[in-house]
PDB file of C-alpha atoms in Angstrom:
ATOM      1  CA  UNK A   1    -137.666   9.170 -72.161  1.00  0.00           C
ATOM      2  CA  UNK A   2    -140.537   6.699 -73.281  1.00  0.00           C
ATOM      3  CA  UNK A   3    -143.374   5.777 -71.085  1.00  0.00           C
ATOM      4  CA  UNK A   4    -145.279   2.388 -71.087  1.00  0.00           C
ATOM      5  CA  UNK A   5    -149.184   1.600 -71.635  1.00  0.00           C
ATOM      6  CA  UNK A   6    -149.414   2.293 -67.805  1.00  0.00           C
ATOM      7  CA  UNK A   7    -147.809   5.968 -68.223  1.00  0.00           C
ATOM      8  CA  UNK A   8    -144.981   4.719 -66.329  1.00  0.00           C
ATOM      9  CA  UNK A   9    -141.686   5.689 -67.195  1.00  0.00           C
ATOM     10  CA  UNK A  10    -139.272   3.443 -69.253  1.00  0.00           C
ATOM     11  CA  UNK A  11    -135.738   2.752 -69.952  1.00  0.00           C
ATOM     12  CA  UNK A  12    -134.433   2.334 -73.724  1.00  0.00           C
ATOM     13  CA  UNK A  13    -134.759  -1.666 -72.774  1.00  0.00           C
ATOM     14  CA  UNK A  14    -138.449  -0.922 -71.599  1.00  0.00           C
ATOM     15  CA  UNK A  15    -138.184  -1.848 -68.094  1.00  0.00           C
ATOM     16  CA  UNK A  16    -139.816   0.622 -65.570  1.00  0.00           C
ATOM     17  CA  UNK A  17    -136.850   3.550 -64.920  1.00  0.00           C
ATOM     18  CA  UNK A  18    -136.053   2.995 -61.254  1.00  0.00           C
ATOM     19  CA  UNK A  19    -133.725   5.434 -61.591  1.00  0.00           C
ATOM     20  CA  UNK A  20    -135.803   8.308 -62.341  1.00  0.00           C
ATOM     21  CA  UNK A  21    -138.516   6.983 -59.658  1.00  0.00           C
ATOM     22  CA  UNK A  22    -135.707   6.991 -56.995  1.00  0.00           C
ATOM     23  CA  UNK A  23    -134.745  10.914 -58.160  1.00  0.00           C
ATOM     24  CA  UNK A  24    -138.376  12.231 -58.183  1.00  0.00           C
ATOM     25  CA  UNK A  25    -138.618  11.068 -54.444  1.00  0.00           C
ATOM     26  CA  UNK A  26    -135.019  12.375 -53.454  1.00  0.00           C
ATOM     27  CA  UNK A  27    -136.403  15.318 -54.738  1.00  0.00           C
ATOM     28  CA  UNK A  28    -139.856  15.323 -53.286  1.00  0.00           C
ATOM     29  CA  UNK A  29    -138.047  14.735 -49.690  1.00  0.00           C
ATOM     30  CA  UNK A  30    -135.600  17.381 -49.992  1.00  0.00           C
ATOM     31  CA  UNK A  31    -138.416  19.663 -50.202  1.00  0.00           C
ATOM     32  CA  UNK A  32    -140.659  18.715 -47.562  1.00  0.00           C
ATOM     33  CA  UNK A  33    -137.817  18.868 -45.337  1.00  0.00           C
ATOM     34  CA  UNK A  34    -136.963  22.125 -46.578  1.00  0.00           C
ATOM     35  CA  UNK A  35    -140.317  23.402 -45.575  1.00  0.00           C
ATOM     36  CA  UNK A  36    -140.425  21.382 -42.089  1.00  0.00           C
ATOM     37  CA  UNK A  37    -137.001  23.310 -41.645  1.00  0.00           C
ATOM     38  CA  UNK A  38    -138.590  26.880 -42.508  1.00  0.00           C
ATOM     39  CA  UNK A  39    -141.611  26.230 -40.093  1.00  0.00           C
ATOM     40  CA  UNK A  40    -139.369  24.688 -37.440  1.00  0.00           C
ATOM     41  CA  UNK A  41    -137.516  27.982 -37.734  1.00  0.00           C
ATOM     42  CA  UNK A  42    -140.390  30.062 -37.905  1.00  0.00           C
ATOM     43  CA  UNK A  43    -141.751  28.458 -34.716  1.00  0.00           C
ATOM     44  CA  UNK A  44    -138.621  28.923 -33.073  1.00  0.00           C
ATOM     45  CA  UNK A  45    -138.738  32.707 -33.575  1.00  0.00           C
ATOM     46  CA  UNK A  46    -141.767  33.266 -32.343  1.00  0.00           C
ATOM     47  CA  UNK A  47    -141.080  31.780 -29.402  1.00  0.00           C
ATOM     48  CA  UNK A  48    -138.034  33.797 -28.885  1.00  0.00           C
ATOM     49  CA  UNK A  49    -140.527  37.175 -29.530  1.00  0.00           C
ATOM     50  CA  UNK A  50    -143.180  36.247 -27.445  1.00  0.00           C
ATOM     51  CA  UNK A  51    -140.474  35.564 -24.058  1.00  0.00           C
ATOM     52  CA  UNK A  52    -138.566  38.887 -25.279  1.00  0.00           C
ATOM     53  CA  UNK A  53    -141.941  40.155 -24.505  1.00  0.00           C
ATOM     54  CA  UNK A  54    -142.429  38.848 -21.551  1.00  0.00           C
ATOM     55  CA  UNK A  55    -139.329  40.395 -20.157  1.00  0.00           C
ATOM     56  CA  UNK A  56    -139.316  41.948 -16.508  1.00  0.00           C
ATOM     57  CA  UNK A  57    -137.521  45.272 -15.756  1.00  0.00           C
ATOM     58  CA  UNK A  58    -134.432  43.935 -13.859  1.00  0.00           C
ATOM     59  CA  UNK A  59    -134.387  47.100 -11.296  1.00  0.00           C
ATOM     60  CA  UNK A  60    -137.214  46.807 -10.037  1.00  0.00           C
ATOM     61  CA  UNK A  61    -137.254  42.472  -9.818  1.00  0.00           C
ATOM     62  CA  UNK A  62    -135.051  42.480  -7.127  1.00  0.00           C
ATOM     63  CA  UNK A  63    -137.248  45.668  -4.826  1.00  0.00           C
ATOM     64  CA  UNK A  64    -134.721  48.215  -5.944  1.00  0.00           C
ATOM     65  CA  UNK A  65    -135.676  51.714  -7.054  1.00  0.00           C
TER      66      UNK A  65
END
């Protein structure tokens, strides 16, 4: 693939390669939302932890022995 005077990339009839443009941003998207995902899951974990820690002892919640 050629690029122009400008570094941008170009097609074989020299016009800028929207094409490739449009990929490298698919691409660039996919992986931001890939890592939103992982922290979003992350998050979602440690919130689970932190009320499995805060858990009550079920006898003794209601006055039994």
């Amino acid at each position: 693939m050629n690029t122009d005077e400008n570094g941008f990339k170009v097609d074989e009839f020299g016009m800028i390669d929207t094409a490739y443009y449009v990929r490298q941003g698919q691409l660039a998207r996919n992986e931001y939302i890939s890592q939103q995902l992982t922290a979003l899951s992350h998050w979602l974990k440690s919130l689970t932890h932190k009320r499995q820690k805060k858990s009550f002892n079920s006898t003794r919640s209601f006055g039994t022995v």
